[in-house]
């Protein structure tokens, strides 16, 4: 069975999150990412993929893929959504970027 072009396309990735203190990270969720559910366009994701944080973040360390390149060059799979919220809050809130559906957006006080 041939898949339709709609089934073969991936959603555009989320814009990298930047926090008030300068910390940044990529937070993605789709059928090609390490997330739950592992589908495109879910109404809500309970776990997401975090990648390439601008600094080592202890809250993310348990989810690191074991990269020998170090924590800033690593992908962190199946990170619970509440951990992403805690990371954003710890770094002063989000000043720009996008989060997958189901993750509360903690906006920084300007």
PDB file of N, CA and C in Angstrom:
ATOM      1  N   UNK A   1       0.837  -1.180   0.000  1.00  0.00           N
ATOM      2  CA  UNK A   1       0.000   0.000   0.000  1.00  0.00           C
ATOM      3  C   UNK A   1       0.884   1.245   0.000  1.00  0.00           C
ATOM      4  N   UNK A   2       0.610   2.151  -0.908  1.00  0.00           N
ATOM      5  CA  UNK A   2       1.361   3.390  -1.021  1.00  0.00           C
ATOM      6  C   UNK A   2       0.724   4.430  -0.113  1.00  0.00           C
ATOM      7  N   UNK A   3       1.557   5.116   0.645  1.00  0.00           N
ATOM      8  CA  UNK A   3       1.050   6.158   1.543  1.00  0.00           C
ATOM      9  C   UNK A   3       0.820   7.434   0.753  1.00  0.00           C
ATOM     10  N   UNK A   4      -0.185   8.182   1.155  1.00  0.00           N
ATOM     11  CA  UNK A   4      -0.458   9.460   0.497  1.00  0.00           C
ATOM     12  C   UNK A   4       0.641  10.451   0.859  1.00  0.00           C
ATOM     13  N   UNK A   5       0.754  11.494   0.051  1.00  0.00           N
ATOM     14  CA  UNK A   5       1.782  12.504   0.333  1.00  0.00           C
ATOM     15  C   UNK A   5       1.531  13.171   1.673  1.00  0.00           C
ATOM     16  N   UNK A   6       0.267  13.269   2.094  1.00  0.00           N
ATOM     17  CA  UNK A   6      -0.043  13.860   3.400  1.00  0.00           C
ATOM     18  C   UNK A   6       0.533  13.012   4.527  1.00  0.00           C
ATOM     19  N   UNK A   7       0.474  11.685   4.390  1.00  0.00           N
ATOM     20  CA  UNK A   7       0.999  10.792   5.422  1.00  0.00           C
ATOM     21  C   UNK A   7       2.525  10.802   5.460  1.00  0.00           C
ATOM     22  N   UNK A   8       3.165  11.125   4.355  1.00  0.00           N
ATOM     23  CA  UNK A   8       4.623  11.104   4.277  1.00  0.00           C
ATOM     24  C   UNK A   8       5.262  12.403   4.732  1.00  0.00           C
ATOM     25  N   UNK A   9       4.484  13.460   4.825  1.00  0.00           N
ATOM     26  CA  UNK A   9       5.060  14.743   5.224  1.00  0.00           C
ATOM     27  C   UNK A   9       5.137  14.852   6.741  1.00  0.00           C
ATOM     28  N   UNK A  10       6.092  15.625   7.186  1.00  0.00           N
ATOM     29  CA  UNK A  10       6.276  15.856   8.618  1.00  0.00           C
ATOM     30  C   UNK A  10       5.917  17.301   8.915  1.00  0.00           C
ATOM     31  N   UNK A  11       5.411  17.548  10.105  1.00  0.00           N
ATOM     32  CA  UNK A  11       5.141  18.934  10.466  1.00  0.00           C
ATOM     33  C   UNK A  11       6.454  19.701  10.590  1.00  0.00           C
ATOM     34  N   UNK A  12       6.360  20.988  10.358  1.00  0.00           N
ATOM     35  CA  UNK A  12       7.542  21.822  10.541  1.00  0.00           C
ATOM     36  C   UNK A  12       7.914  21.802  12.011  1.00  0.00           C
ATOM     37  N   UNK A  13       9.196  21.762  12.307  1.00  0.00           N
ATOM     38  CA  UNK A  13       9.655  21.721  13.697  1.00  0.00           C
ATOM     39  C   UNK A  13       9.319  22.990  14.449  1.00  0.00           C
ATOM     40  N   UNK A  14       9.277  22.858  15.758  1.00  0.00           N
ATOM     41  CA  UNK A  14       9.040  24.017  16.618  1.00  0.00           C
ATOM     42  C   UNK A  14      10.265  24.906  16.657  1.00  0.00           C
ATOM     43  N   UNK A  15      10.031  26.189  16.748  1.00  0.00           N
ATOM     44  CA  UNK A  15      11.120  27.150  16.893  1.00  0.00           C
ATOM     45  C   UNK A  15      11.785  26.924  18.250  1.00  0.00           C
ATOM     46  N   UNK A  16      13.091  26.990  18.288  1.00  0.00           N
ATOM     47  CA  UNK A  16      13.884  26.790  19.501  1.00  0.00           C
ATOM     48  C   UNK A  16      13.403  27.697  20.627  1.00  0.00           C
ATOM     49  N   UNK A  17      13.305  27.138  21.840  1.00  0.00           N
ATOM     50  CA  UNK A  17      12.899  27.888  23.021  1.00  0.00           C
ATOM     51  C   UNK A  17      14.082  28.694  23.543  1.00  0.00           C
ATOM     52  N   UNK A  18      13.851  29.942  23.849  1.00  0.00           N
ATOM     53  CA  UNK A  18      14.865  30.767  24.496  1.00  0.00           C
ATOM     54  C   UNK A  18      14.256  31.307  25.787  1.00  0.00           C
ATOM     55  N   UNK A  19      14.978  31.116  26.885  1.00  0.00           N
ATOM     56  CA  UNK A  19      14.496  31.544  28.199  1.00  0.00           C
ATOM     57  C   UNK A  19      15.096  32.897  28.584  1.00  0.00           C
ATOM     58  N   UNK A  20      14.513  33.500  29.595  1.00  0.00           N
ATOM     59  CA  UNK A  20      14.904  34.840  30.031  1.00  0.00           C
ATOM     60  C   UNK A  20      16.380  34.929  30.391  1.00  0.00           C
ATOM     61  N   UNK A  21      16.942  33.872  31.000  1.00  0.00           N
ATOM     62  CA  UNK A  21      18.355  33.925  31.402  1.00  0.00           C
ATOM     63  C   UNK A  21      19.319  33.546  30.279  1.00  0.00           C
ATOM     64  N   UNK A  22      18.798  33.317  29.064  1.00  0.00           N
ATOM     65  CA  UNK A  22      19.647  32.990  27.923  1.00  0.00           C
ATOM     66  C   UNK A  22      19.706  31.513  27.583  1.00  0.00           C
ATOM     67  N   UNK A  23      19.239  30.654  28.480  1.00  0.00           N
ATOM     68  CA  UNK A  23      19.207  29.210  28.209  1.00  0.00           C
ATOM     69  C   UNK A  23      18.275  28.961  27.031  1.00  0.00           C
ATOM     70  N   UNK A  24      18.663  28.013  26.154  1.00  0.00           N
ATOM     71  CA  UNK A  24      17.807  27.661  25.029  1.00  0.00           C
ATOM     72  C   UNK A  24      17.870  26.163  24.774  1.00  0.00           C
ATOM     73  N   UNK A  25      16.834  25.661  24.104  1.00  0.00           N
ATOM     74  CA  UNK A  25      16.760  24.239  23.767  1.00  0.00           C
ATOM     75  C   UNK A  25      15.718  24.045  22.684  1.00  0.00           C
ATOM     76  N   UNK A  26      15.866  22.963  21.956  1.00  0.00           N
ATOM     77  CA  UNK A  26      14.882  22.562  20.969  1.00  0.00           C
ATOM     78  C   UNK A  26      13.923  21.584  21.649  1.00  0.00           C
ATOM     79  N   UNK A  27      12.616  21.764  21.438  1.00  0.00           N
ATOM     80  CA  UNK A  27      11.604  20.863  22.003  1.00  0.00           C
ATOM     81  C   UNK A  27      10.688  20.436  20.866  1.00  0.00           C
ATOM     82  N   UNK A  28      10.744  19.143  20.513  1.00  0.00           N
ATOM     83  CA  UNK A  28      10.033  18.647  19.340  1.00  0.00           C
ATOM     84  C   UNK A  28       9.151  17.454  19.671  1.00  0.00           C
ATOM     85  N   UNK A  29       8.117  17.258  18.868  1.00  0.00           N
ATOM     86  CA  UNK A  29       7.242  16.089  19.006  1.00  0.00           C
ATOM     87  C   UNK A  29       6.565  15.815  17.664  1.00  0.00           C
ATOM     88  N   UNK A  30       6.778  14.617  17.149  1.00  0.00           N
ATOM     89  CA  UNK A  30       6.139  14.154  15.915  1.00  0.00           C
ATOM     90  C   UNK A  30       6.433  12.662  15.809  1.00  0.00           C
ATOM     91  N   UNK A  31       5.998  12.053  14.750  1.00  0.00           N
ATOM     92  CA  UNK A  31       6.254  10.618  14.609  1.00  0.00           C
ATOM     93  C   UNK A  31       7.728  10.300  14.390  1.00  0.00           C
ATOM     94  N   UNK A  32       8.528  11.302  14.084  1.00  0.00           N
ATOM     95  CA  UNK A  32       9.964  11.071  13.900  1.00  0.00           C
ATOM     96  C   UNK A  32      10.798  11.445  15.125  1.00  0.00           C
ATOM     97  N   UNK A  33      10.137  11.885  16.198  1.00  0.00           N
ATOM     98  CA  UNK A  33      10.838  12.268  17.425  1.00  0.00           C
ATOM     99  C   UNK A  33      10.586  11.256  18.531  1.00  0.00           C
ATOM    100  N   UNK A  34      11.448  11.294  19.546  1.00  0.00           N
ATOM    101  CA  UNK A  34      11.298  10.437  20.720  1.00  0.00           C
ATOM    102  C   UNK A  34      10.291  11.090  21.661  1.00  0.00           C
ATOM    103  N   UNK A  35       9.016  10.800  21.436  1.00  0.00           N
ATOM    104  CA  UNK A  35       7.949  11.438  22.193  1.00  0.00           C
ATOM    105  C   UNK A  35       6.793  10.455  22.373  1.00  0.00           C
ATOM    106  N   UNK A  36       5.835  10.841  23.203  1.00  0.00           N
ATOM    107  CA  UNK A  36       4.603  10.060  23.385  1.00  0.00           C
ATOM    108  C   UNK A  36       3.422  11.014  23.350  1.00  0.00           C
ATOM    109  N   UNK A  37       2.426  10.747  22.523  1.00  0.00           N
ATOM    110  CA  UNK A  37       2.399   9.668  21.546  1.00  0.00           C
ATOM    111  C   UNK A  37       3.357   9.991  20.396  1.00  0.00           C
ATOM    112  N   UNK A  38       3.810   8.969  19.736  1.00  0.00           N
ATOM    113  CA  UNK A  38       4.769   9.143  18.644  1.00  0.00           C
ATOM    114  C   UNK A  38       4.001   9.239  17.321  1.00  0.00           C
ATOM    115  N   UNK A  39       3.268  10.341  17.201  1.00  0.00           N
ATOM    116  CA  UNK A  39       2.476  10.630  16.014  1.00  0.00           C
ATOM    117  C   UNK A  39       2.600  12.110  15.695  1.00  0.00           C
ATOM    118  N   UNK A  40       2.224  12.476  14.478  1.00  0.00           N
ATOM    119  CA  UNK A  40       2.184  13.890  14.101  1.00  0.00           C
ATOM    120  C   UNK A  40       0.906  14.522  14.621  1.00  0.00           C
ATOM    121  N   UNK A  41       0.988  15.779  14.974  1.00  0.00           N
ATOM    122  CA  UNK A  41      -0.177  16.605  15.288  1.00  0.00           C
ATOM    123  C   UNK A  41      -1.070  16.052  16.394  1.00  0.00           C
ATOM    124  N   UNK A  42      -0.495  15.508  17.437  1.00  0.00           N
ATOM    125  CA  UNK A  42      -1.298  15.054  18.574  1.00  0.00           C
ATOM    126  C   UNK A  42      -1.930  16.265  19.254  1.00  0.00           C
ATOM    127  N   UNK A  43      -3.041  16.041  19.886  1.00  0.00           N
ATOM    128  CA  UNK A  43      -3.695  17.100  20.646  1.00  0.00           C
ATOM    129  C   UNK A  43      -2.828  17.471  21.841  1.00  0.00           C
ATOM    130  N   UNK A  44      -2.151  16.464  22.410  1.00  0.00           N
ATOM    131  CA  UNK A  44      -1.315  16.683  23.587  1.00  0.00           C
ATOM    132  C   UNK A  44      -0.202  15.634  23.604  1.00  0.00           C
ATOM    133  N   UNK A  45       1.004  16.053  23.972  1.00  0.00           N
ATOM    134  CA  UNK A  45       2.138  15.146  24.115  1.00  0.00           C
ATOM    135  C   UNK A  45       2.494  15.047  25.591  1.00  0.00           C
ATOM    136  N   UNK A  46       2.618  13.825  26.089  1.00  0.00           N
ATOM    137  CA  UNK A  46       2.993  13.625  27.489  1.00  0.00           C
ATOM    138  C   UNK A  46       4.505  13.574  27.666  1.00  0.00           C
ATOM    139  N   UNK A  47       5.212  13.203  26.595  1.00  0.00           N
ATOM    140  CA  UNK A  47       6.683  13.173  26.599  1.00  0.00           C
ATOM    141  C   UNK A  47       7.155  13.725  25.264  1.00  0.00           C
ATOM    142  N   UNK A  48       8.281  14.425  25.287  1.00  0.00           N
ATOM    143  CA  UNK A  48       8.789  15.089  24.091  1.00  0.00           C
ATOM    144  C   UNK A  48      10.292  14.872  23.949  1.00  0.00           C
ATOM    145  N   UNK A  49      10.815  15.274  22.810  1.00  0.00           N
ATOM    146  CA  UNK A  49      12.252  15.195  22.560  1.00  0.00           C
ATOM    147  C   UNK A  49      12.856  16.582  22.735  1.00  0.00           C
ATOM    148  N   UNK A  50      13.886  16.660  23.558  1.00  0.00           N
ATOM    149  CA  UNK A  50      14.623  17.901  23.765  1.00  0.00           C
ATOM    150  C   UNK A  50      15.993  17.714  23.130  1.00  0.00           C
ATOM    151  N   UNK A  51      16.474  18.738  22.469  1.00  0.00           N
ATOM    152  CA  UNK A  51      17.776  18.616  21.827  1.00  0.00           C
ATOM    153  C   UNK A  51      18.639  19.842  21.988  1.00  0.00           C
ATOM    154  N   UNK A  52      19.918  19.594  22.070  1.00  0.00           N
ATOM    155  CA  UNK A  52      20.954  20.608  21.985  1.00  0.00           C
ATOM    156  C   UNK A  52      20.729  21.819  22.900  1.00  0.00           C
ATOM    157  N   UNK A  53      20.605  21.573  24.196  1.00  0.00           N
ATOM    158  CA  UNK A  53      20.475  22.711  25.113  1.00  0.00           C
ATOM    159  C   UNK A  53      21.739  23.568  25.082  1.00  0.00           C
ATOM    160  N   UNK A  54      21.572  24.844  25.370  1.00  0.00           N
ATOM    161  CA  UNK A  54      22.713  25.762  25.315  1.00  0.00           C
ATOM    162  C   UNK A  54      23.684  25.570  26.473  1.00  0.00           C
ATOM    163  N   UNK A  55      23.256  24.860  27.511  1.00  0.00           N
ATOM    164  CA  UNK A  55      24.097  24.567  28.671  1.00  0.00           C
ATOM    165  C   UNK A  55      23.615  23.257  29.276  1.00  0.00           C
ATOM    166  N   UNK A  56      24.470  22.623  30.054  1.00  0.00           N
ATOM    167  CA  UNK A  56      24.041  21.412  30.742  1.00  0.00           C
ATOM    168  C   UNK A  56      22.914  21.766  31.707  1.00  0.00           C
ATOM    169  N   UNK A  57      21.883  20.937  31.721  1.00  0.00           N
ATOM    170  CA  UNK A  57      20.728  21.162  32.598  1.00  0.00           C
ATOM    171  C   UNK A  57      20.472  19.880  33.368  1.00  0.00           C
ATOM    172  N   UNK A  58      20.644  19.937  34.685  1.00  0.00           N
ATOM    173  CA  UNK A  58      20.531  18.743  35.530  1.00  0.00           C
ATOM    174  C   UNK A  58      19.153  18.081  35.443  1.00  0.00           C
ATOM    175  N   UNK A  59      18.101  18.858  35.217  1.00  0.00           N
ATOM    176  CA  UNK A  59      16.766  18.271  35.112  1.00  0.00           C
ATOM    177  C   UNK A  59      16.619  17.387  33.867  1.00  0.00           C
ATOM    178  N   UNK A  60      17.438  17.638  32.853  1.00  0.00           N
ATOM    179  CA  UNK A  60      17.375  16.853  31.613  1.00  0.00           C
ATOM    180  C   UNK A  60      18.317  15.650  31.617  1.00  0.00           C
ATOM    181  N   UNK A  61      19.347  15.685  32.455  1.00  0.00           N
ATOM    182  CA  UNK A  61      20.381  14.641  32.420  1.00  0.00           C
ATOM    183  C   UNK A  61      19.863  13.202  32.434  1.00  0.00           C
ATOM    184  N   UNK A  62      18.820  12.868  33.201  1.00  0.00           N
ATOM    185  CA  UNK A  62      18.359  11.473  33.203  1.00  0.00           C
ATOM    186  C   UNK A  62      17.837  10.985  31.840  1.00  0.00           C
ATOM    187  N   UNK A  63      17.566  11.900  30.930  1.00  0.00           N
ATOM    188  CA  UNK A  63      16.977  11.539  29.634  1.00  0.00           C
ATOM    189  C   UNK A  63      17.980  11.621  28.481  1.00  0.00           C
ATOM    190  N   UNK A  64      19.252  11.926  28.771  1.00  0.00           N
ATOM    191  CA  UNK A  64      20.268  12.070  27.730  1.00  0.00           C
ATOM    192  C   UNK A  64      20.491  10.745  27.020  1.00  0.00           C
ATOM    193  N   UNK A  65      20.702  10.816  25.721  1.00  0.00           N
ATOM    194  CA  UNK A  65      20.841   9.609  24.897  1.00  0.00           C
ATOM    195  C   UNK A  65      22.182   8.906  25.045  1.00  0.00           C
ATOM    196  N   UNK A  66      23.051   9.376  25.901  1.00  0.00           N
ATOM    197  CA  UNK A  66      24.355   8.751  26.073  1.00  0.00           C
ATOM    198  C   UNK A  66      25.399   9.275  25.109  1.00  0.00           C
ATOM    199  N   UNK A  67      25.135  10.415  24.529  1.00  0.00           N
ATOM    200  CA  UNK A  67      26.037  11.022  23.565  1.00  0.00           C
ATOM    201  C   UNK A  67      27.431  11.215  24.154  1.00  0.00           C
ATOM    202  N   UNK A  68      28.438  10.841  23.389  1.00  0.00           N
ATOM    203  CA  UNK A  68      29.820  11.066  23.825  1.00  0.00           C
ATOM    204  C   UNK A  68      30.259  12.502  23.560  1.00  0.00           C
ATOM    205  N   UNK A  69      29.412  13.260  22.883  1.00  0.00           N
ATOM    206  CA  UNK A  69      29.739  14.641  22.544  1.00  0.00           C
ATOM    207  C   UNK A  69      29.444  15.607  23.684  1.00  0.00           C
ATOM    208  N   UNK A  70      28.810  15.134  24.736  1.00  0.00           N
ATOM    209  CA  UNK A  70      28.510  15.977  25.883  1.00  0.00           C
ATOM    210  C   UNK A  70      27.076  16.462  25.887  1.00  0.00           C
ATOM    211  N   UNK A  71      26.656  17.045  27.003  1.00  0.00           N
ATOM    212  CA  UNK A  71      25.253  17.402  27.195  1.00  0.00           C
ATOM    213  C   UNK A  71      24.720  18.475  26.245  1.00  0.00           C
ATOM    214  N   UNK A  72      25.573  19.360  25.742  1.00  0.00           N
ATOM    215  CA  UNK A  72      25.091  20.402  24.835  1.00  0.00           C
ATOM    216  C   UNK A  72      24.878  19.885  23.416  1.00  0.00           C
ATOM    217  N   UNK A  73      25.445  18.740  23.087  1.00  0.00           N
ATOM    218  CA  UNK A  73      25.310  18.163  21.743  1.00  0.00           C
ATOM    219  C   UNK A  73      24.403  16.936  21.752  1.00  0.00           C
ATOM    220  N   UNK A  74      23.683  16.739  22.830  1.00  0.00           N
ATOM    221  CA  UNK A  74      22.884  15.520  22.996  1.00  0.00           C
ATOM    222  C   UNK A  74      21.412  15.741  22.666  1.00  0.00           C
ATOM    223  N   UNK A  75      20.761  14.608  22.415  1.00  0.00           N
ATOM    224  CA  UNK A  75      19.310  14.559  22.288  1.00  0.00           C
ATOM    225  C   UNK A  75      18.794  13.864  23.543  1.00  0.00           C
ATOM    226  N   UNK A  76      17.716  14.370  24.083  1.00  0.00           N
ATOM    227  CA  UNK A  76      17.109  13.841  25.301  1.00  0.00           C
ATOM    228  C   UNK A  76      15.728  13.327  24.923  1.00  0.00           C
ATOM    229  N   UNK A  77      15.572  12.008  24.932  1.00  0.00           N
ATOM    230  CA  UNK A  77      14.332  11.407  24.477  1.00  0.00           C
ATOM    231  C   UNK A  77      13.332  11.144  25.577  1.00  0.00           C
ATOM    232  N   UNK A  78      12.076  11.214  25.205  1.00  0.00           N
ATOM    233  CA  UNK A  78      10.952  10.900  26.096  1.00  0.00           C
ATOM    234  C   UNK A  78      11.005  11.683  27.402  1.00  0.00           C
ATOM    235  N   UNK A  79      11.282  12.981  27.287  1.00  0.00           N
ATOM    236  CA  UNK A  79      11.305  13.864  28.455  1.00  0.00           C
ATOM    237  C   UNK A  79       9.857  14.176  28.832  1.00  0.00           C
ATOM    238  N   UNK A  80       9.448  13.876  30.056  1.00  0.00           N
ATOM    239  CA  UNK A  80       8.073  14.192  30.459  1.00  0.00           C
ATOM    240  C   UNK A  80       7.789  15.695  30.295  1.00  0.00           C
ATOM    241  N   UNK A  81       6.593  15.996  29.837  1.00  0.00           N
ATOM    242  CA  UNK A  81       6.223  17.389  29.590  1.00  0.00           C
ATOM    243  C   UNK A  81       6.397  18.260  30.827  1.00  0.00           C
ATOM    244  N   UNK A  82       6.112  17.715  32.012  1.00  0.00           N
ATOM    245  CA  UNK A  82       6.249  18.527  33.230  1.00  0.00           C
ATOM    246  C   UNK A  82       7.714  18.893  33.492  1.00  0.00           C
ATOM    247  N   UNK A  83       8.655  18.082  33.036  1.00  0.00           N
ATOM    248  CA  UNK A  83      10.078  18.407  33.199  1.00  0.00           C
ATOM    249  C   UNK A  83      10.435  19.602  32.314  1.00  0.00           C
ATOM    250  N   UNK A  84       9.886  19.647  31.111  1.00  0.00           N
ATOM    251  CA  UNK A  84      10.124  20.791  30.223  1.00  0.00           C
ATOM    252  C   UNK A  84       9.601  22.069  30.880  1.00  0.00           C
ATOM    253  N   UNK A  85       8.432  21.993  31.489  1.00  0.00           N
ATOM    254  CA  UNK A  85       7.864  23.151  32.193  1.00  0.00           C
ATOM    255  C   UNK A  85       8.792  23.588  33.326  1.00  0.00           C
ATOM    256  N   UNK A  86       9.305  22.623  34.092  1.00  0.00           N
ATOM    257  CA  UNK A  86      10.217  22.950  35.191  1.00  0.00           C
ATOM    258  C   UNK A  86      11.501  23.607  34.682  1.00  0.00           C
ATOM    259  N   UNK A  87      12.041  23.101  33.573  1.00  0.00           N
ATOM    260  CA  UNK A  87      13.257  23.691  32.999  1.00  0.00           C
ATOM    261  C   UNK A  87      12.988  25.140  32.582  1.00  0.00           C
ATOM    262  N   UNK A  88      11.869  25.367  31.912  1.00  0.00           N
ATOM    263  CA  UNK A  88      11.531  26.728  31.477  1.00  0.00           C
ATOM    264  C   UNK A  88      11.382  27.660  32.681  1.00  0.00           C
ATOM    265  N   UNK A  89      10.687  27.205  33.716  1.00  0.00           N
ATOM    266  CA  UNK A  89      10.499  28.026  34.914  1.00  0.00           C
ATOM    267  C   UNK A  89      11.826  28.308  35.609  1.00  0.00           C
ATOM    268  N   UNK A  90      12.676  27.287  35.693  1.00  0.00           N
ATOM    269  CA  UNK A  90      13.983  27.434  36.346  1.00  0.00           C
ATOM    270  C   UNK A  90      14.827  28.516  35.671  1.00  0.00           C
ATOM    271  N   UNK A  91      14.649  28.663  34.365  1.00  0.00           N
ATOM    272  CA  UNK A  91      15.451  29.624  33.603  1.00  0.00           C
ATOM    273  C   UNK A  91      14.721  30.946  33.345  1.00  0.00           C
ATOM    274  N   UNK A  92      13.698  31.210  34.152  1.00  0.00           N
ATOM    275  CA  UNK A  92      13.040  32.510  34.108  1.00  0.00           C
ATOM    276  C   UNK A  92      11.859  32.616  33.171  1.00  0.00           C
ATOM    277  N   UNK A  93      11.467  31.539  32.557  1.00  0.00           N
ATOM    278  CA  UNK A  93      10.347  31.562  31.626  1.00  0.00           C
ATOM    279  C   UNK A  93      10.813  31.750  30.189  1.00  0.00           C
ATOM    280  N   UNK A  94       9.894  31.562  29.269  1.00  0.00           N
ATOM    281  CA  UNK A  94      10.190  31.596  27.834  1.00  0.00           C
ATOM    282  C   UNK A  94       9.996  33.005  27.288  1.00  0.00           C
ATOM    283  N   UNK A  95      10.985  33.477  26.514  1.00  0.00           N
ATOM    284  CA  UNK A  95      10.842  34.776  25.846  1.00  0.00           C
ATOM    285  C   UNK A  95      10.564  34.612  24.355  1.00  0.00           C
ATOM    286  N   UNK A  96      10.925  33.447  23.786  1.00  0.00           N
ATOM    287  CA  UNK A  96      10.587  33.171  22.385  1.00  0.00           C
ATOM    288  C   UNK A  96      10.676  31.683  22.115  1.00  0.00           C
ATOM    289  N   UNK A  97      10.003  31.264  21.072  1.00  0.00           N
ATOM    290  CA  UNK A  97      10.025  29.867  20.679  1.00  0.00           C
ATOM    291  C   UNK A  97       8.665  29.211  20.813  1.00  0.00           C
ATOM    292  N   UNK A  98       8.618  27.916  20.470  1.00  0.00           N
ATOM    293  CA  UNK A  98       7.375  27.163  20.461  1.00  0.00           C
ATOM    294  C   UNK A  98       7.524  25.861  21.232  1.00  0.00           C
ATOM    295  N   UNK A  99       6.425  25.435  21.825  1.00  0.00           N
ATOM    296  CA  UNK A  99       6.374  24.153  22.514  1.00  0.00           C
ATOM    297  C   UNK A  99       5.302  23.281  21.868  1.00  0.00           C
ATOM    298  N   UNK A 100       5.492  21.962  21.894  1.00  0.00           N
ATOM    299  CA  UNK A 100       4.464  21.072  21.359  1.00  0.00           C
ATOM    300  C   UNK A 100       3.162  21.187  22.157  1.00  0.00           C
ATOM    301  N   UNK A 101       2.042  20.805  21.553  1.00  0.00           N
ATOM    302  CA  UNK A 101       0.755  20.844  22.252  1.00  0.00           C
ATOM    303  C   UNK A 101       0.775  20.040  23.551  1.00  0.00           C
ATOM    304  N   UNK A 102       0.151  20.600  24.572  1.00  0.00           N
ATOM    305  CA  UNK A 102       0.055  19.921  25.855  1.00  0.00           C
ATOM    306  C   UNK A 102       1.083  20.357  26.877  1.00  0.00           C
ATOM    307  N   UNK A 103       2.031  21.183  26.471  1.00  0.00           N
ATOM    308  CA  UNK A 103       3.040  21.677  27.406  1.00  0.00           C
ATOM    309  C   UNK A 103       2.711  23.138  27.728  1.00  0.00           C
ATOM    310  N   UNK A 104       2.385  23.413  28.991  1.00  0.00           N
ATOM    311  CA  UNK A 104       2.074  24.801  29.357  1.00  0.00           C
ATOM    312  C   UNK A 104       3.243  25.724  29.041  1.00  0.00           C
ATOM    313  N   UNK A 105       2.928  26.865  28.461  1.00  0.00           N
ATOM    314  CA  UNK A 105       3.923  27.848  28.055  1.00  0.00           C
ATOM    315  C   UNK A 105       4.122  28.815  29.211  1.00  0.00           C
ATOM    316  N   UNK A 106       5.264  28.721  29.881  1.00  0.00           N
ATOM    317  CA  UNK A 106       5.600  29.601  31.002  1.00  0.00           C
ATOM    318  C   UNK A 106       6.312  30.830  30.423  1.00  0.00           C
ATOM    319  N   UNK A 107       5.559  31.879  30.237  1.00  0.00           N
ATOM    320  CA  UNK A 107       6.107  33.089  29.625  1.00  0.00           C
ATOM    321  C   UNK A 107       6.882  33.889  30.670  1.00  0.00           C
ATOM    322  N   UNK A 108       8.028  34.417  30.258  1.00  0.00           N
ATOM    323  CA  UNK A 108       8.866  35.229  31.150  1.00  0.00           C
ATOM    324  C   UNK A 108       8.207  36.577  31.407  1.00  0.00           C
ATOM    325  N   UNK A 109       8.377  37.082  32.617  1.00  0.00           N
ATOM    326  CA  UNK A 109       7.966  38.458  32.912  1.00  0.00           C
ATOM    327  C   UNK A 109       8.975  39.376  32.253  1.00  0.00           C
ATOM    328  N   UNK A 110       8.509  40.302  31.495  1.00  0.00           N
ATOM    329  CA  UNK A 110       9.403  41.219  30.769  1.00  0.00           C
ATOM    330  C   UNK A 110       9.722  42.436  31.578  1.00  0.00           C
TER     331      UNK A 110
END
